[in-house]
Coordinates of C-alpha atoms and ligand atoms in Angstrom, one line a residue:
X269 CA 44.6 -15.5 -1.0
X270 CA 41.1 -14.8 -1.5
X271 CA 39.1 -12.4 0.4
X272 CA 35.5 -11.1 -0.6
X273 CA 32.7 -9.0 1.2
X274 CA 32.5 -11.3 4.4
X275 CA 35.6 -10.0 5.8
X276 CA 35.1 -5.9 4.5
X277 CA 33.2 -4.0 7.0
X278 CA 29.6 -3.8 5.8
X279 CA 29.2 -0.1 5.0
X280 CA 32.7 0.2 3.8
X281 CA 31.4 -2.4 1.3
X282 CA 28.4 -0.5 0.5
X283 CA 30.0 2.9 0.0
X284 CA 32.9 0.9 -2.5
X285 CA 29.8 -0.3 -4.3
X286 CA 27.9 2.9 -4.7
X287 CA 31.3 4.4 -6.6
X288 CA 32.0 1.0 -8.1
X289 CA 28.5 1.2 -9.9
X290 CA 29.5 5.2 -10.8
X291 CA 32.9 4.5 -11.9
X292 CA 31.9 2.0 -14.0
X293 CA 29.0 3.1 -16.1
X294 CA 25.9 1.1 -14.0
X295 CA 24.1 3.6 -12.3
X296 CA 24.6 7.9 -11.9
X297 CA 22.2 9.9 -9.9
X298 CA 19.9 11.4 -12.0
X299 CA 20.6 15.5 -12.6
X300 CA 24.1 15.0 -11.2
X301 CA 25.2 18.6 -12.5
X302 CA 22.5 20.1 -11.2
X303 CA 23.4 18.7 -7.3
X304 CA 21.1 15.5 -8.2
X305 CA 17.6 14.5 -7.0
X306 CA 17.1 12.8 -4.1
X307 CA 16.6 9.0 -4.9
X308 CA 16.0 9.4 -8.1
X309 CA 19.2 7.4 -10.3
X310 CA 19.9 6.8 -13.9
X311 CA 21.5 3.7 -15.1
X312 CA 24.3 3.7 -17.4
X313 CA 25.8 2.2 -20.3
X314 CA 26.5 -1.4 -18.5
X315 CA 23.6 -0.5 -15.7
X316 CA 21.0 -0.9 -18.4
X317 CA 22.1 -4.0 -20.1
X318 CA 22.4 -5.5 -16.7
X319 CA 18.7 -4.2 -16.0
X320 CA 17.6 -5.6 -19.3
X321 CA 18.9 -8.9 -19.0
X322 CA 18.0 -9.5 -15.2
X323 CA 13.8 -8.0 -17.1
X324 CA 14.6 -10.8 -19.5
X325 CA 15.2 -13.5 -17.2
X326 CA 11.8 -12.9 -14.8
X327 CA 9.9 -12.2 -18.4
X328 CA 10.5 -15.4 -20.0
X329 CA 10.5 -17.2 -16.8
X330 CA 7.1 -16.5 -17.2
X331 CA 5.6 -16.1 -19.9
X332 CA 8.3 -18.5 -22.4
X333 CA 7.8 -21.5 -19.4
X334 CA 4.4 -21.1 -18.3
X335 CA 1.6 -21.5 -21.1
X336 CA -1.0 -20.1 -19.3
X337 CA 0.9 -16.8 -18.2
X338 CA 0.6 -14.1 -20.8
X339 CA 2.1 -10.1 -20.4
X340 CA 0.7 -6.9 -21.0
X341 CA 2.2 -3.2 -21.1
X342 CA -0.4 -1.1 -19.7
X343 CA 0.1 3.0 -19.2
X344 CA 1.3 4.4 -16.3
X345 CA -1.7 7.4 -15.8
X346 CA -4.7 5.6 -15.5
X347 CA -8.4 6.7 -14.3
X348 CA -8.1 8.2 -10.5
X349 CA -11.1 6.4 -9.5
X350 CA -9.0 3.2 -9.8
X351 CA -7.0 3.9 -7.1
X352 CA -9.9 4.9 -5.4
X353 CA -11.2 1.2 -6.0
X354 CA -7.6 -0.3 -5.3
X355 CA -7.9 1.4 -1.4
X356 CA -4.6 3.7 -2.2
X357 CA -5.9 7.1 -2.1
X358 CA -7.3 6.1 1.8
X359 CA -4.9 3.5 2.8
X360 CA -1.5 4.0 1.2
X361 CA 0.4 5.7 3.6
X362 CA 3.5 5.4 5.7
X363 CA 3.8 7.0 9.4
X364 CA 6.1 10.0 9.3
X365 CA 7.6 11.9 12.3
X366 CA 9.9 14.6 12.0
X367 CA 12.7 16.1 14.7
X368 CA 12.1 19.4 15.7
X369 CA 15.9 20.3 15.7
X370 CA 17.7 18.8 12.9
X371 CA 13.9 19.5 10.6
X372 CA 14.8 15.9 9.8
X373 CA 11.6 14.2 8.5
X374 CA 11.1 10.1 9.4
X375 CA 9.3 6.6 8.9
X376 CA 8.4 6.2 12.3
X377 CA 8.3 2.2 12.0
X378 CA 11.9 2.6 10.2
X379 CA 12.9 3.9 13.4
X380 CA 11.4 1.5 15.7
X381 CA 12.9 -1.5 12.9
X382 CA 16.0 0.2 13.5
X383 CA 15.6 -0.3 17.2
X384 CA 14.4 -3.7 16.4
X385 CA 18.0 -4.4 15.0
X386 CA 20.3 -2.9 17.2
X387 CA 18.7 -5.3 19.7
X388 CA 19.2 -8.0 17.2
X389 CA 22.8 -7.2 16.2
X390 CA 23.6 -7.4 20.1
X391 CA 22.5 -10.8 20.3
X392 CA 24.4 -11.8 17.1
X393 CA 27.4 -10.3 18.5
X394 CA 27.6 -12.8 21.9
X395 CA 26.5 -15.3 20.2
X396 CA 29.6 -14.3 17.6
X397 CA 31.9 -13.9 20.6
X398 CA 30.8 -18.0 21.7
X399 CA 31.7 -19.1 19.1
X400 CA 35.1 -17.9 18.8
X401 CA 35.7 -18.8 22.6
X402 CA 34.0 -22.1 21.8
X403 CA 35.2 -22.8 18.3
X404 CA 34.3 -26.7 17.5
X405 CA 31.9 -27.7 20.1
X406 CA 30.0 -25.0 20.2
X407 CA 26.4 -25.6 20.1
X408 CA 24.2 -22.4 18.6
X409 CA 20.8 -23.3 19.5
X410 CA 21.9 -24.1 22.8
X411 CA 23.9 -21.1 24.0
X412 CA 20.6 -19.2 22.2
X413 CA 18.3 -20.9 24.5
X414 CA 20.4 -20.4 27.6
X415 CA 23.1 -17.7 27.8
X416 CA 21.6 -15.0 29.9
X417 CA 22.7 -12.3 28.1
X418 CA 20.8 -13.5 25.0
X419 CA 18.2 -14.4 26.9
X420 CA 17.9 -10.8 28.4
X421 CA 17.8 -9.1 24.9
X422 CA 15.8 -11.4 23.2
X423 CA 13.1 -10.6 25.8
X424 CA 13.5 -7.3 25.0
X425 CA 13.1 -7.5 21.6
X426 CA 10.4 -9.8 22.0
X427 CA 7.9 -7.5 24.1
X428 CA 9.1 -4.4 21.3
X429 CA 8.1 -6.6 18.2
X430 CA 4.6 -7.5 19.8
X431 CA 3.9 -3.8 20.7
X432 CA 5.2 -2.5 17.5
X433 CA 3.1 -5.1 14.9
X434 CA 0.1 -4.6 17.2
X435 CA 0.1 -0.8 17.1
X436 CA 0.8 -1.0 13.0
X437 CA -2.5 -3.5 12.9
X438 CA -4.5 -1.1 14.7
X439 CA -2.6 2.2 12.5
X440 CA -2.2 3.5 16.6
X441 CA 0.1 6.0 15.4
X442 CA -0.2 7.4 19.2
X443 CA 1.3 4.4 20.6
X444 CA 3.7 4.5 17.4
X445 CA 5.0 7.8 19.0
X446 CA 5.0 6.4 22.9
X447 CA 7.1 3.7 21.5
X448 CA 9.5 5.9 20.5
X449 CA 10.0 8.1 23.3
X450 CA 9.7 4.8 25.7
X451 CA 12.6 3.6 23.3
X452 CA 14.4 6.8 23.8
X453 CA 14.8 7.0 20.4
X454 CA 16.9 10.0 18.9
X455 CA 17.5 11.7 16.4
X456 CA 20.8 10.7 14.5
X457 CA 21.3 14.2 13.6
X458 CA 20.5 16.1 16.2
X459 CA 20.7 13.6 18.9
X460 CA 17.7 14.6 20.5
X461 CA 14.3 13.7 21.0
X462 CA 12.4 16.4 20.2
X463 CA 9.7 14.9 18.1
X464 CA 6.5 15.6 16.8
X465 CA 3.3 13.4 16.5
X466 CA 3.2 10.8 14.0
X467 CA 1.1 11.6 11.3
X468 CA 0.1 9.4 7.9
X469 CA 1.5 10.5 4.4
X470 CA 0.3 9.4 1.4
X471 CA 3.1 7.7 -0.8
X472 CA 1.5 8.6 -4.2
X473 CA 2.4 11.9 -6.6
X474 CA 0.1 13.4 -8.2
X475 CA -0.6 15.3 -11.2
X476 CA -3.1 17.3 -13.4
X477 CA -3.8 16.0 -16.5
X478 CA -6.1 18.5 -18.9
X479 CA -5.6 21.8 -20.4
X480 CA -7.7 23.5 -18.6
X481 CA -8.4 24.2 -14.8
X482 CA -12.2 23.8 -15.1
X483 CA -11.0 20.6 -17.2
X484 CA -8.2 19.4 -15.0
X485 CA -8.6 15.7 -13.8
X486 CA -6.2 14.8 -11.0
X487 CA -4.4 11.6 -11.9
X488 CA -1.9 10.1 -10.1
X489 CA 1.3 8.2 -11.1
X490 CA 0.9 4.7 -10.2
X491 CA 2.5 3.0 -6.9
X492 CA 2.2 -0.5 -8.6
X493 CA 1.7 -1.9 -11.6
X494 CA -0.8 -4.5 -10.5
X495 CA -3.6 -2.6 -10.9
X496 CA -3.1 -2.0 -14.9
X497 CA -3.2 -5.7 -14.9
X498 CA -6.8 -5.8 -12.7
X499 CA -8.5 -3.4 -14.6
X500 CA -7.2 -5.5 -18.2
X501 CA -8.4 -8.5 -16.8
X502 CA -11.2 -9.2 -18.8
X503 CA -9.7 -8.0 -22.1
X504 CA -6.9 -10.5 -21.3
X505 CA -8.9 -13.3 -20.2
X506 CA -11.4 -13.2 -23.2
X507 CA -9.3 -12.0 -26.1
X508 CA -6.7 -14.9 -25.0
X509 CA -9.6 -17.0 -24.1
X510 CA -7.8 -18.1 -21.0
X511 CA -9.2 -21.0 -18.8
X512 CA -8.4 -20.1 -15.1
X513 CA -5.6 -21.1 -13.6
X514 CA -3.5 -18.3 -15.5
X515 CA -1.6 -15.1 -15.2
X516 CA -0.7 -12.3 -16.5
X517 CA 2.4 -10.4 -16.4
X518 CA 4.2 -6.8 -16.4
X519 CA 7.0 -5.1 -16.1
X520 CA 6.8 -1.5 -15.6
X521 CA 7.5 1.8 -13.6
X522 CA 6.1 2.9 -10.2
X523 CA 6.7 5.7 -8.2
X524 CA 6.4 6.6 -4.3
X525 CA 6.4 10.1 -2.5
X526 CA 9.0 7.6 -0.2
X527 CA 9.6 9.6 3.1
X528 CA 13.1 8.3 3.8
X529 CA 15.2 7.8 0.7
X530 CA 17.9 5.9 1.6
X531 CA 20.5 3.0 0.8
X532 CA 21.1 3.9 -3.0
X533 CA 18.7 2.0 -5.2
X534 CA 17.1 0.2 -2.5
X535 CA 14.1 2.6 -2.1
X536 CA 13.8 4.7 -4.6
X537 CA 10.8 7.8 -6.0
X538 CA 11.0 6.1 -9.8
X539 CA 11.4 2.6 -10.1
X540 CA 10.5 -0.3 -12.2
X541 CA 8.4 -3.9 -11.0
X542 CA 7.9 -7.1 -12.0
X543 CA 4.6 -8.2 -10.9
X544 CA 2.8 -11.5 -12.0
X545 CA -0.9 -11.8 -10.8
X546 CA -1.9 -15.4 -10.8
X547 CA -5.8 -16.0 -10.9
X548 CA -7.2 -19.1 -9.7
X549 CA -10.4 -20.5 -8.3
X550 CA -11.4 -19.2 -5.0
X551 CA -10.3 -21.6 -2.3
X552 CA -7.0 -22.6 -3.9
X553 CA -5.3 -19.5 -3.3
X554 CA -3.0 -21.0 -0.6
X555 CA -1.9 -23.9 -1.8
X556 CA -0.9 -21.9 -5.5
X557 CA 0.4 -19.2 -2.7
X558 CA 2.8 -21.9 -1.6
X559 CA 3.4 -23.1 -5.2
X560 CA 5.0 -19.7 -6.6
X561 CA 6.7 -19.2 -3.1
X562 CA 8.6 -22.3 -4.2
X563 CA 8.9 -21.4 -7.7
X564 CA 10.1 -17.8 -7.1
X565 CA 12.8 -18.4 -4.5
X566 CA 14.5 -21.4 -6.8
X567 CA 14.5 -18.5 -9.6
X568 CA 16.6 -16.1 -7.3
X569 CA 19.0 -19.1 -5.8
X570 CA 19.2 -20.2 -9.6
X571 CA 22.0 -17.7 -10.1
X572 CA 24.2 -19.0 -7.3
X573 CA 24.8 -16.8 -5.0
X574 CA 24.1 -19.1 -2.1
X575 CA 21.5 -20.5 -0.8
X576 CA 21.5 -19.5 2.8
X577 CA 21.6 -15.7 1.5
X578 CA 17.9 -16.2 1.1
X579 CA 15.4 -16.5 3.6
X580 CA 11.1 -15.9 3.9
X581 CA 9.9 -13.1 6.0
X582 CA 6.2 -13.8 7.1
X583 CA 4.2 -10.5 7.4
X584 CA 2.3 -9.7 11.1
X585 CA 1.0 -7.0 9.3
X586 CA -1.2 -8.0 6.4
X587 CA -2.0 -5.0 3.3
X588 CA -5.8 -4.3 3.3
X589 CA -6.0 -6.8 0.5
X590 CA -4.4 -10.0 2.0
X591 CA -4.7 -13.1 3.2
X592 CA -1.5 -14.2 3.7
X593 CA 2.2 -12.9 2.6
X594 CA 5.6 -13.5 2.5
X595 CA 8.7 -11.9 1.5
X596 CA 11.8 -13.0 0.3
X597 CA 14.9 -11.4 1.7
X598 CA 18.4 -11.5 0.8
X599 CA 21.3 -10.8 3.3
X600 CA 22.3 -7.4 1.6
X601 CA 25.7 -5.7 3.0
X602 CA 23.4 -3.6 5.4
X603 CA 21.4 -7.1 6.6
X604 CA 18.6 -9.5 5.2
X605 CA 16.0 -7.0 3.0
X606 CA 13.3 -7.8 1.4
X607 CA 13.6 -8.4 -2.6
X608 CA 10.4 -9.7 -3.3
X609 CA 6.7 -10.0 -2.0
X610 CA 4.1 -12.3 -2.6
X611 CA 0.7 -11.9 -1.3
X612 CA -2.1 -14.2 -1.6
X613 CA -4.5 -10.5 -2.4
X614 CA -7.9 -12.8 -2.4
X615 CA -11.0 -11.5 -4.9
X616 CA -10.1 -7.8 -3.0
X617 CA -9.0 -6.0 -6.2
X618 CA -11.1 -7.2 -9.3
X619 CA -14.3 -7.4 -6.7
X620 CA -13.8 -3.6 -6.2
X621 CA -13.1 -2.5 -9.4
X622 CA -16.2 -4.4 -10.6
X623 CA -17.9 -2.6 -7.6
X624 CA -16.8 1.0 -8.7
X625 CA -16.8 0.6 -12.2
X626 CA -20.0 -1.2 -12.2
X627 CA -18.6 -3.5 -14.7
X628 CA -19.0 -7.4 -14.1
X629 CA -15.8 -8.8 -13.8
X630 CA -16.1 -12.5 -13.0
X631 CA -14.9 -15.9 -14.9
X632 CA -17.2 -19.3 -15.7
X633 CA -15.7 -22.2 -14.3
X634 CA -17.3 -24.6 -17.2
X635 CA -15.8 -27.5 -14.7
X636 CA -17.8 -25.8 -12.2
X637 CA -20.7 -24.9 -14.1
X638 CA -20.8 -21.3 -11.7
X639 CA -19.5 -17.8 -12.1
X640 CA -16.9 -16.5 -9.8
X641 CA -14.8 -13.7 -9.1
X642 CA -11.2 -15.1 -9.3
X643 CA -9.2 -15.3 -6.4
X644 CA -5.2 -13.8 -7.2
X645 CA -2.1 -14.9 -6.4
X646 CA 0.5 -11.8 -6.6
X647 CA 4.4 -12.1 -7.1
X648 CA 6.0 -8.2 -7.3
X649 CA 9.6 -7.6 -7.3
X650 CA 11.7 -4.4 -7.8
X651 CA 13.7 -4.5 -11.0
X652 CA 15.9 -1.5 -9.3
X653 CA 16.5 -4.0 -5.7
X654 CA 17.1 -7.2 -8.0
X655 CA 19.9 -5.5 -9.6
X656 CA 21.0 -4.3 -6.3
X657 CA 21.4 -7.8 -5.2
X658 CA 23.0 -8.9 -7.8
X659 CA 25.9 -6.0 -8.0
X660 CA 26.1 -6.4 -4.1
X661 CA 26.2 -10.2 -4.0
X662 CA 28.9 -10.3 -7.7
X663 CA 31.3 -7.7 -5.9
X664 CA 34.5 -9.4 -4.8
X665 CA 37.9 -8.0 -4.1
X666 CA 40.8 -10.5 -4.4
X667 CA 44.3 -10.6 -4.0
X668 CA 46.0 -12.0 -7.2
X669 CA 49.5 -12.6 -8.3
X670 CA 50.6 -11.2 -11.4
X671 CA 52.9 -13.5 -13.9
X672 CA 55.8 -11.5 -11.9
X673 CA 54.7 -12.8 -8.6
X674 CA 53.5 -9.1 -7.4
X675 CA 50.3 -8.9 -5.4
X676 CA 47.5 -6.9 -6.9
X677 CA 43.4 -6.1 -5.9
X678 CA 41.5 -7.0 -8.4
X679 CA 38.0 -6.4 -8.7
X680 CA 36.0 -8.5 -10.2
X681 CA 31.7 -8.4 -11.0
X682 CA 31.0 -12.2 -10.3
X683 CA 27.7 -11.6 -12.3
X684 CA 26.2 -15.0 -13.8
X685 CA 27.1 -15.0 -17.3
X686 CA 23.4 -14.9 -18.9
X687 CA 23.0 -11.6 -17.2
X688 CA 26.3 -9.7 -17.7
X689 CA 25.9 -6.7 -19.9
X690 CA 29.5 -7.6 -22.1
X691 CA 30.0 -11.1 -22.6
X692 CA 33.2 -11.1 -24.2
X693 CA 35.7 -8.4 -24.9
X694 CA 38.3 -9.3 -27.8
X695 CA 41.2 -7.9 -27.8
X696 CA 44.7 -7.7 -30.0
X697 CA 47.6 -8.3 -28.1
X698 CA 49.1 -5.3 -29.6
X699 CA 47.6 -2.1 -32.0
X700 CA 49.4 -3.6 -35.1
X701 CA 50.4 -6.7 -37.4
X702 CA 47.0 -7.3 -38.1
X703 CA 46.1 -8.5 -35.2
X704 CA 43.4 -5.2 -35.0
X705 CA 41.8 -6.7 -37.7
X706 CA 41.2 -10.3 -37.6
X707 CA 39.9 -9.4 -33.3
X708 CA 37.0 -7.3 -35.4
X709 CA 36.9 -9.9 -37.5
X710 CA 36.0 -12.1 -34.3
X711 CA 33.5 -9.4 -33.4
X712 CA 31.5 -9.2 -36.9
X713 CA 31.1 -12.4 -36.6
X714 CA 30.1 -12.8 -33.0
X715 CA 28.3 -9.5 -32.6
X716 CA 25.1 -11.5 -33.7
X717 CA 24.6 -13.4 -30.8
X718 CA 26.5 -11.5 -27.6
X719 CA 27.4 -8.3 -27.0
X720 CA 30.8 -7.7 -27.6
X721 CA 33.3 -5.2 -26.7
X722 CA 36.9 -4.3 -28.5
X723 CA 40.1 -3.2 -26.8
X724 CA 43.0 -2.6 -27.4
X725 CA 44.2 -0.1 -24.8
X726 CA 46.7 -0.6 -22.4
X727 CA 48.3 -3.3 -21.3
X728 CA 46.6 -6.9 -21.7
X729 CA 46.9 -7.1 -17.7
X730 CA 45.2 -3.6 -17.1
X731 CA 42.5 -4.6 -20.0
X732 CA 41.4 -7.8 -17.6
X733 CA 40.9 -5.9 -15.1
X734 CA 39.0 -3.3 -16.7
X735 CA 36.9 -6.1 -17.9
X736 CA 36.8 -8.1 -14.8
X737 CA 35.6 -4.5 -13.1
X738 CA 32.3 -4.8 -15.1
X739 CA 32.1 -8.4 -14.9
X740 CA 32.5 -9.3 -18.6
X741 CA 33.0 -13.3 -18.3
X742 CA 35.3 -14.2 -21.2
X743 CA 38.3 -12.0 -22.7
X744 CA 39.5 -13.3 -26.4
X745 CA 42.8 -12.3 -27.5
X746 CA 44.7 -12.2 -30.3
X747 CA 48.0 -12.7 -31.1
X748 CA 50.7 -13.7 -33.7
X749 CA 49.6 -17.3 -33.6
X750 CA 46.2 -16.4 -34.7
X751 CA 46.9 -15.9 -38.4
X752 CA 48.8 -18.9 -38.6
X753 CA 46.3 -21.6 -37.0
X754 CA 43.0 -19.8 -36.3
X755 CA 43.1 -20.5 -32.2
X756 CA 43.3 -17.4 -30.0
X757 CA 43.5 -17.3 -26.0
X758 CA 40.0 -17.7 -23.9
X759 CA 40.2 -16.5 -20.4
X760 CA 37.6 -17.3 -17.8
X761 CA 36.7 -14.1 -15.2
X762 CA 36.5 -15.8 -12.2
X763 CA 39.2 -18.3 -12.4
X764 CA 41.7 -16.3 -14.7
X765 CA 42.4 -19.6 -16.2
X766 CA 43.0 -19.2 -20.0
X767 CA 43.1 -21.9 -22.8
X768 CA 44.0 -21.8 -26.5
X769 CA 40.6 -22.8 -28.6
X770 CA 40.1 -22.5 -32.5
X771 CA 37.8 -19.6 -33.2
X772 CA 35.2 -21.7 -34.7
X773 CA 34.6 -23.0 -31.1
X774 CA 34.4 -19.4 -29.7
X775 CA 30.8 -19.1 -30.1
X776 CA 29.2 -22.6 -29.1
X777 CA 31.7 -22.2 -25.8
X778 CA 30.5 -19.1 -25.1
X779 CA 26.8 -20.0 -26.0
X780 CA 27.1 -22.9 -23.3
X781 CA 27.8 -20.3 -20.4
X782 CA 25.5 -17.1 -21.3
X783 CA 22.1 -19.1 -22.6
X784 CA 19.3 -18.6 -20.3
X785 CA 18.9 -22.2 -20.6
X786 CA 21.1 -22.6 -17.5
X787 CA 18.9 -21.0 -15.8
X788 CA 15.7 -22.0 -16.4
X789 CA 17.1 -25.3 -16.2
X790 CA 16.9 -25.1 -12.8
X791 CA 13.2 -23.8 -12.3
X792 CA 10.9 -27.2 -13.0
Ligands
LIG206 N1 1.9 -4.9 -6.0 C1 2.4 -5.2 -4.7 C2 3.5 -4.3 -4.3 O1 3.7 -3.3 -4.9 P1 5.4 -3.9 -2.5 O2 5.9 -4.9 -1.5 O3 5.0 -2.6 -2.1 O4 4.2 -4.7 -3.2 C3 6.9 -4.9 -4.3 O5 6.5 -3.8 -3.6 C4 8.4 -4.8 -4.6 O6 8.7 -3.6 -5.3 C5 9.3 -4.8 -3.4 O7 9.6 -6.1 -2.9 C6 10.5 -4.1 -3.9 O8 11.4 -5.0 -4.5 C7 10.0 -3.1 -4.9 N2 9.8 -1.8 -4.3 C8 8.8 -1.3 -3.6 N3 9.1 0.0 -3.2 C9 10.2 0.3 -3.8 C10 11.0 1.5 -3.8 N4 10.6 2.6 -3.2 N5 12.2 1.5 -4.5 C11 12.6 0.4 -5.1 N6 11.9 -0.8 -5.1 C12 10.8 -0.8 -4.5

């Protein structure tokens, strides 16, 4: 029997994946002896080569299959007046509120979203109980559209959603406030609802760069890489001598003064992006808008973790710099999230960095015969959420028989193959007869091309699973056949099927299932 995350309660799921991830060498908080820093993490020894791969995949996704997409690694301290330019120092802020009893500080839209989903789970949970009193015949958009109860909270959450986007277009933090107490919002510490005004906070940290305090220049750490690619624009463009359509590329951390830290990796202080901006003529922005909203949800539903996980979140609220925007979220174990945003940004950044630098930052459209500043095309995704997806949507606990016919958990890291950090462990069925020996002899000659891992601990059973654990997708062992005909024992992860192959086949088998290739494949 098979049972995975659908039928675990939600959080229970979460909380088992927070420990798996510890346990397990992906991801510690950071200063854990001194009490740890709040959302601040450190990935470990599988956690990185997980992060590495997953940086691998969105890199040559775009710049190996896209000519006209180069990257760049700009630094993270940059000029201050540059985030003057971008509208960050004025405009990059979140709405905080804090309880006056617990001293507990929050977003106030988080808690108005939260309010927003209570009134959303209600609904999902008649039209849950329909369909188990229905079963067959039971039509969803129907009972939807006419059961009163639904009907009654949808209303509700209706007339909250339009007062809610309309008071974040118009920054009303008043009627942010009135919202809550009309809500009757509380506390989840304290349980009351003592609160204070909202106020704005300014996500970004700062620092002092200089050694001396006449000297000092305040310089802040950047909130997104973006703008080391806007203000490299015209290096780019005319040291690569690129013709417009193109893009340009970087991975890179960003930090944010976040006001609630929450949900493990989700929102972090110090995390990493993935940001492409795509510059085009102005006037084609929407149509290549739709073009890499296409392109960018077939490379997350390329690694097969179901299609209807997936779904676009239009924004009510555009950023200062937008035209249009969309999310993509994935149906995390705490509900659909946002992994990804792409935001048509129009000329907005390079026209006001040409503005306060004074520098001319435009492109001539020889097809055009005109100069223009480009119009941009943005796709940003957290490198730190997009492995949170991944361990979250790989994590599966099964019941398995063992060759005895006793039941056992195992489990098991479902992690697509070209982005699992150990792609085969060899190991000797036992620690003598040189069978030691000729499984490092598999490795030297493997080591090349994957990473591999030896073991020889334990029992063979207990070694799956400790490979299974950290989602390692083929185990090689060795045994007393081995010196006599050259074959050993492949076993596959996820269907614990295992076949006898010559070890001259190892690598091209293996090659098959961890190239990119499969991948990408799937992106045209
Ligand atoms: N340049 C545009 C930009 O930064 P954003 O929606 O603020 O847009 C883009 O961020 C992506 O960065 C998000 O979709 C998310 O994956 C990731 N991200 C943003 N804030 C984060 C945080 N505090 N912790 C982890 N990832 C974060």
């Amino acid at each position: 029997m098979l049972f995975n995350l659908l039928f675990m309660a939600q959080e229970d799921l979460f909380k088992k994946l927070i420990a798996h991830c510890k346990e397990y060498g992906y991801v510690f908080p950071s200063s854990e002896i001194y009490d740890g820093l709040s959302a601040v993490y450190d990935y470990g020894q599988y956690g990185v080569e997980l992060k590495n791969n997953i940086k691998k995949y969105w890199w040559d996704s775009m710049v190996l299959l896209h000519e006209n997409i180069v990257g760049i690694d700009s630094a993270i301290f940059m000029h201050p007046t540059i985030w003057k330019a971008s509208g960050h120092v004025d405009a990059f802020n979140d709405p905080l509120i804090d309880n006056r009893d617990s001293k507990k500080r929050y977003r106030a839209d988080v808690l108005i979203e939260e309010q927003l989903a209570k009134i959303e789970g209600k609904i999902e949970k008649e039209v849950e109980k329909a369909k188990g009193r229905f079963g067959e015949s039971f039509d969803e958009a129907q009972f939807r559209a006419t059961n009163g109860r639904v009907l009654e909270s949808q209303g509700k959450w209706d007339a909250l959603h339009n007062r809610f986007a309309e008071a974040l277009n118009n920054a009303d933090l008043a009627e942010l406030k009135q919202i809550i107490e009309d809500q009757e919002i509380v506390c989840p510490i304290s349980g009351t609802r003592n609160w204070t005004e909202v106020r704005q906070f300014n996500l970004m940290f700062s620092t002092d760069m200089g050694s001396t305090a006449d000297g000092a220049m305040k310089i802040y750490l950047r909130p997104e890489t973006a703008q080391g690619i806007f203000v490299n624009y015209m290096n780019v463009q005319k040291s690569g001598r690129m013709k417009i359509p193109f893009g340009i590329a970087q991975i890179g951390k960003a930090f944010r003064n976040e006001i609630v830290a929450r949900q493990f990796i989700f929102r972090m202080r110090e995390f990493e992006q993935m940001e492409l901006q795509f510059f085009v003529r102005p006037g084609t922005e929407l149509e290549w808008f739709e073009k890499w909203k296409e392109l960018r949800i077939k490379w997350h539903q390329a690694l097969g973790f179901g299609t209807e996980n997936y779904r676009f979140h239009v924004h009510e609220k555009l950023a200062h710099y937008a035209n249009a925007a969309v999310d993509i979220e994935y149906r995390f174990p705490f509900g659909f999230k946002e992994v990804e945003g792409i935001h048509s940004r129009t000329d907005y950044d390079l026209s006001q960095h040409q503005k306060f630098s004074g520098k001319k930052i435009q492109y001539f459209d020889p097809e055009l015969n005109e100069s223009y500043v480009p119009f941009v095309v943005e796709t940003s995704i957290g490198v730190d959420r997009m492995f949170l997806q991944i361990i979250s949507a790989a994590y599966h606990e099964e019941v398995v028989e063992d060759s005895n016919g006793q039941k056992d958990t195992r489990v098991v890291l479902r992690l697509p193959a070209p982005i699992a950090p150990v792609k085969l462990a060899v190991m000797p069925l036992i620690k003598k007869d040189g069978l030691p020996e000729k499984a490092r002899e598999i490795i030297d000659e493997l080591k090349f091309d994957f990473n591999c891992q030896y073991d020889e601990k334990d029992s063979i059973g207990k070694r799956y699973r400790r490979q299974d654990a950290i989602g390692t997708p083929f185990c090689v062992t060795v045994d007393h056949d081995t010196a006599a005909d050259n074959t050993v024992t492949i076993r596959y992860r996820d269907t614990m099927l295992q076949e006898r192959v010559e070890i001259s086949k190892l690598r091209d088998i293996i090659l098959n299932e961890v190239s990119f290739r499969k991948l990408f494949s799937q992106l045209k």
